[in-house]
Short mmCIF file of C-alpha atoms in Angstrom, two decimals:
data_model
loop_
_atom_site.label_atom_id
_atom_site.label_comp_id
_atom_site.label_asym_id
_atom_site.label_seq_id
_atom_site.Cartn_x
_atom_site.Cartn_y
_atom_site.Cartn_z
CA UNK A 27 0.17 0.15 0.16
CA UNK A 28 3.17 2.43 0.76
CA UNK A 29 4.41 1.80 -2.71
CA UNK A 30 1.17 2.51 -3.96
CA UNK A 31 0.82 5.74 -2.56
CA UNK A 32 4.33 6.80 -3.23
CA UNK A 33 3.74 5.98 -6.82
CA UNK A 34 0.54 7.67 -7.05
CA UNK A 35 1.84 10.76 -5.53
CA UNK A 36 4.70 10.74 -8.20
CA UNK A 37 2.30 10.27 -10.61
CA UNK A 38 0.26 13.40 -9.35
CA UNK A 39 3.27 15.45 -9.37
CA UNK A 40 4.29 14.72 -12.76
CA UNK A 41 1.13 15.36 -14.08
CA UNK A 42 0.07 18.33 -12.46
CA UNK A 43 -3.24 17.18 -11.17
CA UNK A 44 -3.18 20.07 -8.49
CA UNK A 45 -2.78 22.92 -11.03
CA UNK A 46 -6.38 23.88 -10.60
CA UNK A 47 -8.40 23.82 -7.57
CA UNK A 48 -12.06 22.54 -7.86
CA UNK A 49 -14.79 24.86 -8.97
CA UNK A 50 -17.25 24.73 -5.90
CA UNK A 51 -20.78 25.26 -6.34
CA UNK A 52 -21.23 27.30 -3.57
CA UNK A 53 -24.22 29.17 -5.37
CA UNK A 54 -26.60 30.45 -2.57
CA UNK A 55 -29.84 29.06 -4.17
CA UNK A 56 -32.35 25.96 -4.93
CA UNK A 57 -35.13 26.12 -7.21
CA UNK A 58 -38.38 24.54 -6.43
CA UNK A 59 -38.84 21.62 -3.97
CA UNK A 60 -35.64 21.80 -1.56
CA UNK A 61 -36.25 17.86 -0.81
CA UNK A 62 -35.02 17.11 -4.42
CA UNK A 63 -31.54 17.84 -6.71
CA UNK A 64 -32.99 19.99 -9.31
CA UNK A 65 -31.32 20.99 -12.54
CA UNK A 66 -30.59 24.99 -13.06
CA UNK A 67 -33.40 27.33 -14.56
CA UNK A 68 -32.93 28.23 -17.86
CA UNK A 69 -31.51 31.48 -18.97
CA UNK A 70 -35.39 32.49 -20.21
CA UNK A 71 -36.78 31.09 -16.64
CA UNK A 72 -34.09 32.80 -14.83
CA UNK A 73 -34.68 36.29 -16.61
CA UNK A 74 -38.67 36.03 -16.04
CA UNK A 75 -37.84 35.21 -12.40
CA UNK A 76 -35.48 38.17 -12.17
CA UNK A 77 -37.77 40.21 -10.22
CA UNK A 78 -38.41 39.06 -6.97
CA UNK A 79 -41.92 39.06 -5.39
CA UNK A 80 -41.50 38.11 -1.65
CA UNK A 81 -38.08 37.83 0.18
CA UNK A 82 -39.04 38.28 3.76
CA UNK A 83 -36.83 36.52 6.15
CA UNK A 84 -38.27 33.54 8.30
CA UNK A 85 -39.12 34.33 12.09
CA UNK A 86 -36.43 32.88 14.42
CA UNK A 87 -38.88 31.16 16.45
CA UNK A 88 -40.22 29.28 13.39
CA UNK A 89 -40.34 25.76 14.10
CA UNK A 90 -38.92 24.77 10.33
CA UNK A 91 -37.01 27.61 9.46
CA UNK A 92 -36.22 29.37 12.84
CA UNK A 93 -33.28 28.76 15.18
CA UNK A 94 -34.26 25.17 15.91
CA UNK A 95 -35.62 24.23 12.62
CA UNK A 96 -34.26 21.69 10.15
CA UNK A 97 -34.14 24.87 7.53
CA UNK A 98 -32.39 27.20 9.92
CA UNK A 99 -30.08 29.46 7.66
CA UNK A 100 -32.28 29.27 4.65
CA UNK A 101 -35.11 31.30 3.12
CA UNK A 102 -37.36 31.77 0.32
CA UNK A 103 -37.73 33.67 -2.25
CA UNK A 104 -40.79 33.85 -4.65
CA UNK A 105 -40.75 35.24 -8.27
CA UNK A 106 -43.61 36.76 -10.38
CA UNK A 107 -44.96 33.38 -11.78
CA UNK A 108 -44.85 32.03 -7.83
CA UNK A 109 -41.73 29.82 -8.56
CA UNK A 110 -40.04 29.15 -5.31
CA UNK A 111 -36.13 29.61 -4.63
CA UNK A 112 -34.69 28.58 -1.71
CA UNK A 113 -31.37 30.58 -0.60
CA UNK A 114 -29.11 31.23 2.14
CA UNK A 115 -30.34 33.61 4.51
CA UNK A 116 -27.88 36.57 4.33
CA UNK A 117 -28.39 37.51 7.84
CA UNK A 118 -27.04 33.96 9.28
CA UNK A 119 -23.46 33.33 8.60
CA UNK A 120 -22.80 29.99 6.52
CA UNK A 121 -19.95 27.96 7.80
CA UNK A 122 -16.87 27.17 5.45
CA UNK A 123 -16.82 23.65 4.41
CA UNK A 124 -13.17 24.20 3.30
CA UNK A 125 -11.73 21.97 6.26
CA UNK A 126 -10.45 18.41 6.44
CA UNK A 127 -11.91 16.63 9.04
CA UNK A 128 -15.50 16.41 10.93
CA UNK A 129 -15.37 20.55 10.80
CA UNK A 130 -17.26 20.14 14.33
CA UNK A 131 -19.89 18.32 12.84
CA UNK A 132 -21.18 15.15 14.87
CA UNK A 133 -20.88 11.82 12.80
CA UNK A 134 -24.76 10.77 12.02
CA UNK A 135 -25.93 14.71 11.71
CA UNK A 136 -28.89 14.90 9.25
CA UNK A 137 -29.48 17.60 6.99
CA UNK A 138 -32.73 18.43 5.17
CA UNK A 139 -31.43 19.05 1.57
CA UNK A 140 -27.82 19.77 0.05
CA UNK A 141 -28.40 23.59 0.75
CA UNK A 142 -28.45 23.09 4.08
CA UNK A 143 -25.57 20.89 4.35
CA UNK A 144 -23.92 23.84 2.41
CA UNK A 145 -24.90 26.22 4.97
CA UNK A 146 -23.65 23.96 8.04
CA UNK A 147 -20.19 23.53 6.25
CA UNK A 148 -20.89 19.81 5.46
CA UNK A 149 -20.54 19.97 1.95
CA UNK A 150 -19.08 23.00 -0.11
CA UNK A 151 -21.51 22.42 -3.01
CA UNK A 152 -25.07 23.29 -3.63
CA UNK A 153 -25.32 20.36 -6.15
CA UNK A 154 -22.39 18.70 -6.88
CA UNK A 155 -21.24 15.23 -5.55
CA UNK A 156 -17.56 16.36 -4.71
CA UNK A 157 -16.29 19.40 -2.96
CA UNK A 158 -12.61 20.06 -2.54
CA UNK A 159 -9.19 21.10 -3.79
CA UNK A 160 -6.98 19.44 -6.87
CA UNK A 161 -3.88 20.46 -4.83
CA UNK A 162 -5.28 19.24 -0.85
CA UNK A 163 -7.87 16.81 -1.85
CA UNK A 164 -11.74 16.51 -1.63
CA UNK A 165 -13.27 17.70 1.57
CA UNK A 166 -16.24 15.86 0.97
CA UNK A 167 -18.44 13.81 -1.22
CA UNK A 168 -22.21 12.79 -1.53
CA UNK A 169 -23.21 9.40 -2.40
CA UNK A 170 -26.69 9.20 -4.03
CA UNK A 171 -28.34 6.47 -5.91
CA UNK A 172 -28.44 8.26 -8.82
CA UNK A 173 -25.07 6.68 -10.02
CA UNK A 174 -25.99 3.32 -8.48
CA UNK A 175 -25.12 1.48 -11.98
CA UNK A 176 -21.74 2.85 -11.47
CA UNK A 177 -20.91 2.96 -7.61
CA UNK A 178 -20.82 0.14 -5.12
CA UNK A 179 -21.68 1.24 -1.63
CA UNK A 180 -20.63 -1.44 0.72
CA UNK A 181 -21.03 0.72 4.00
CA UNK A 182 -17.50 0.59 5.53
CA UNK A 183 -16.02 0.37 2.06
CA UNK A 184 -16.95 2.59 -0.92
CA UNK A 185 -16.32 2.55 -4.81
CA UNK A 186 -17.02 5.79 -6.00
CA UNK A 187 -16.82 6.77 -10.06
CA UNK A 188 -15.10 9.81 -11.09
CA UNK A 189 -16.41 12.74 -13.32
CA UNK A 190 -18.08 11.63 -16.93
CA UNK A 191 -18.06 8.04 -16.15
CA UNK A 192 -21.45 7.46 -17.75
CA UNK A 193 -20.60 9.25 -20.82
CA UNK A 194 -17.02 7.72 -22.25
CA UNK A 195 -17.06 5.34 -24.89
CA UNK A 196 -13.32 4.74 -25.19
CA UNK A 197 -12.83 1.46 -24.40
CA UNK A 198 -8.81 1.82 -23.95
CA UNK A 199 -8.92 5.36 -22.16
CA UNK A 200 -11.05 6.81 -19.38
CA UNK A 201 -12.41 10.30 -19.80
CA UNK A 202 -10.02 13.50 -19.06
CA UNK A 203 -10.39 13.85 -15.16
CA UNK A 204 -12.49 16.83 -14.40
CA UNK A 205 -11.79 18.85 -10.98
CA UNK A 206 -13.39 16.53 -8.74
CA UNK A 207 -11.98 13.56 -10.18
CA UNK A 208 -8.69 15.08 -9.64
CA UNK A 209 -9.77 16.45 -5.86
CA UNK A 210 -9.99 12.35 -5.06
CA UNK A 211 -6.56 11.41 -6.77
CA UNK A 212 -4.97 14.31 -4.49
CA UNK A 213 -6.95 12.62 -1.54
CA UNK A 214 -5.23 9.43 -2.08
CA UNK A 215 -1.88 10.99 -2.84
CA UNK A 216 -1.90 13.14 0.53
CA UNK A 217 -3.97 10.77 2.59
CA UNK A 218 -6.24 13.71 4.01
CA UNK A 219 -9.61 12.30 4.97
CA UNK A 220 -12.93 12.66 3.07
CA UNK A 221 -16.42 13.60 4.91
CA UNK A 222 -18.98 11.10 3.31
CA UNK A 223 -22.75 12.27 2.88
CA UNK A 224 -25.54 9.67 1.88
CA UNK A 225 -28.28 11.24 0.39
CA UNK A 226 -31.90 9.72 0.04
CA UNK A 227 -35.17 10.45 -1.17
CA UNK A 228 -33.89 10.48 -5.20
CA UNK A 229 -36.90 10.71 -7.36
CA UNK A 230 -37.46 7.16 -9.59
CA UNK A 231 -34.81 5.58 -7.52
CA UNK A 232 -34.86 1.80 -6.90
CA UNK A 233 -33.13 2.34 -3.56
CA UNK A 234 -31.00 -0.78 -3.99
CA UNK A 235 -28.27 1.25 -2.01
CA UNK A 236 -30.03 -0.04 1.69
CA UNK A 237 -27.42 2.65 3.39
CA UNK A 238 -28.73 5.83 2.05
CA UNK A 239 -31.06 7.71 4.46
CA UNK A 240 -34.70 7.56 3.84
CA UNK A 241 -34.88 11.19 3.32
CA UNK A 242 -32.30 14.22 3.38
CA UNK A 243 -28.81 13.86 3.81
CA UNK A 244 -26.80 12.00 6.56
CA UNK A 245 -23.38 12.68 7.34
CA UNK A 246 -21.80 9.20 7.97
CA UNK A 247 -18.33 9.98 8.79
CA UNK A 248 -14.71 10.24 7.78
CA UNK A 249 -13.37 8.02 4.70
CA UNK A 250 -9.86 7.49 3.33
CA UNK A 251 -9.15 7.17 -0.43
CA UNK A 252 -7.00 3.71 -0.41
CA UNK A 253 -6.98 2.65 -4.03
CA UNK A 254 -7.54 3.60 -7.62
CA UNK A 255 -9.16 1.39 -10.24
CA UNK A 256 -10.66 1.42 -13.78
CA UNK A 257 -13.93 -0.14 -14.73
CA UNK A 258 -16.10 -0.41 -17.85
CA UNK A 259 -19.29 1.55 -18.47
CA UNK A 260 -22.74 0.37 -20.13
CA UNK A 261 -21.61 1.72 -23.06
CA UNK A 262 -18.22 -0.15 -23.25
CA UNK A 263 -15.84 2.78 -21.98
CA UNK A 264 -13.41 3.24 -19.72
CA UNK A 265 -14.04 4.90 -16.31
CA UNK A 266 -12.21 5.62 -12.95
CA UNK A 267 -13.47 4.47 -9.93
CA UNK A 268 -12.12 5.37 -6.30
CA UNK A 269 -12.00 2.74 -3.49
CA UNK A 270 -12.66 4.42 0.23
CA UNK A 271 -12.70 3.03 3.73
CA UNK A 272 -14.26 4.26 6.80
CA UNK A 273 -11.87 5.35 9.54
CA UNK A 274 -12.17 3.15 12.35
CA UNK A 275 -13.50 4.50 15.63
CA UNK A 276 -16.68 6.01 14.28
CA UNK A 277 -20.53 5.29 15.32
CA UNK A 278 -21.31 2.45 13.45
CA UNK A 279 -23.36 3.07 9.98
CA UNK A 280 -26.10 0.68 11.78
CA UNK A 281 -26.61 2.87 15.01
CA UNK A 282 -26.93 6.08 12.47
CA UNK A 283 -29.42 3.93 10.24
CA UNK A 284 -31.40 3.72 13.35
CA UNK A 285 -31.43 7.11 14.70
CA UNK A 286 -30.95 9.32 11.76
CA UNK A 287 -33.23 10.98 10.46
CA UNK A 288 -35.58 11.07 13.39
CA UNK A 289 -39.67 11.20 13.18
CA UNK A 290 -39.76 14.63 13.86
CA UNK A 291 -37.33 15.33 11.21
CA UNK A 292 -39.10 13.59 8.70
CA UNK A 293 -42.32 15.09 9.54
CA UNK A 294 -41.02 18.69 9.42
CA UNK A 295 -39.17 17.80 5.98
CA UNK A 296 -42.71 16.97 4.59
CA UNK A 297 -44.00 20.50 5.90
CA UNK A 298 -41.15 22.32 4.23
CA UNK A 299 -43.23 23.65 1.32
CA UNK A 300 -45.80 25.15 3.71
CA UNK A 301 -43.38 28.13 3.96
CA UNK A 302 -43.50 30.49 6.91
#
């Protein structure tokens, strides 16, 4: 393992994997249903929604959007057509996610959606699955069922695919590494731990991954990137897949599944769209 890590580090330096930093998706908004990861609005839709009709801040004692609520730090903005956008509340400071380790977050902590995880400093991307630096490594990743045909989640061991893994058709070479993939390569070379969040509630999912929560995102602790291998996708193209192993001494995943999310958190999540 030592020889493998040394060889990878030498290759990392030769190929300048750390020449650019990851462009983190730290935009402060999420359209429509905050329980789902949704695509950006089109330019025409954004122009139509440029005028804000409602942007009042939530009351501090609101059971869901207030100081003790699951959506604390998030506000609702409505456009002329009634489209809802969920944004970071500018009055409440966002915690930086550019930190290795737990970042003050307890293992098992649950988040209503990825925008909340961004606000709490658990993950630095509103929608992206990898957040980090191509120089220092990934700070965090999100595991979801949308890549279940490529990824293999075994709980304590995780096989996590790199960028463009679905699209490549070249059977001889994997797709060129994008910043997120290079960040995970740097994690392996530098041995910096990676926060792993598991995301549930993906629409039209077969839920074959039993480690995912029923809804929202759960922080499942720190993992180490220990290996990199190549596999072939359904198109016959090569893709890069990382092997991550969970660090010892953390609460068991079985225990986290029992306690997170709580029944009350699930009820609050169902009431999010009622607003404040």
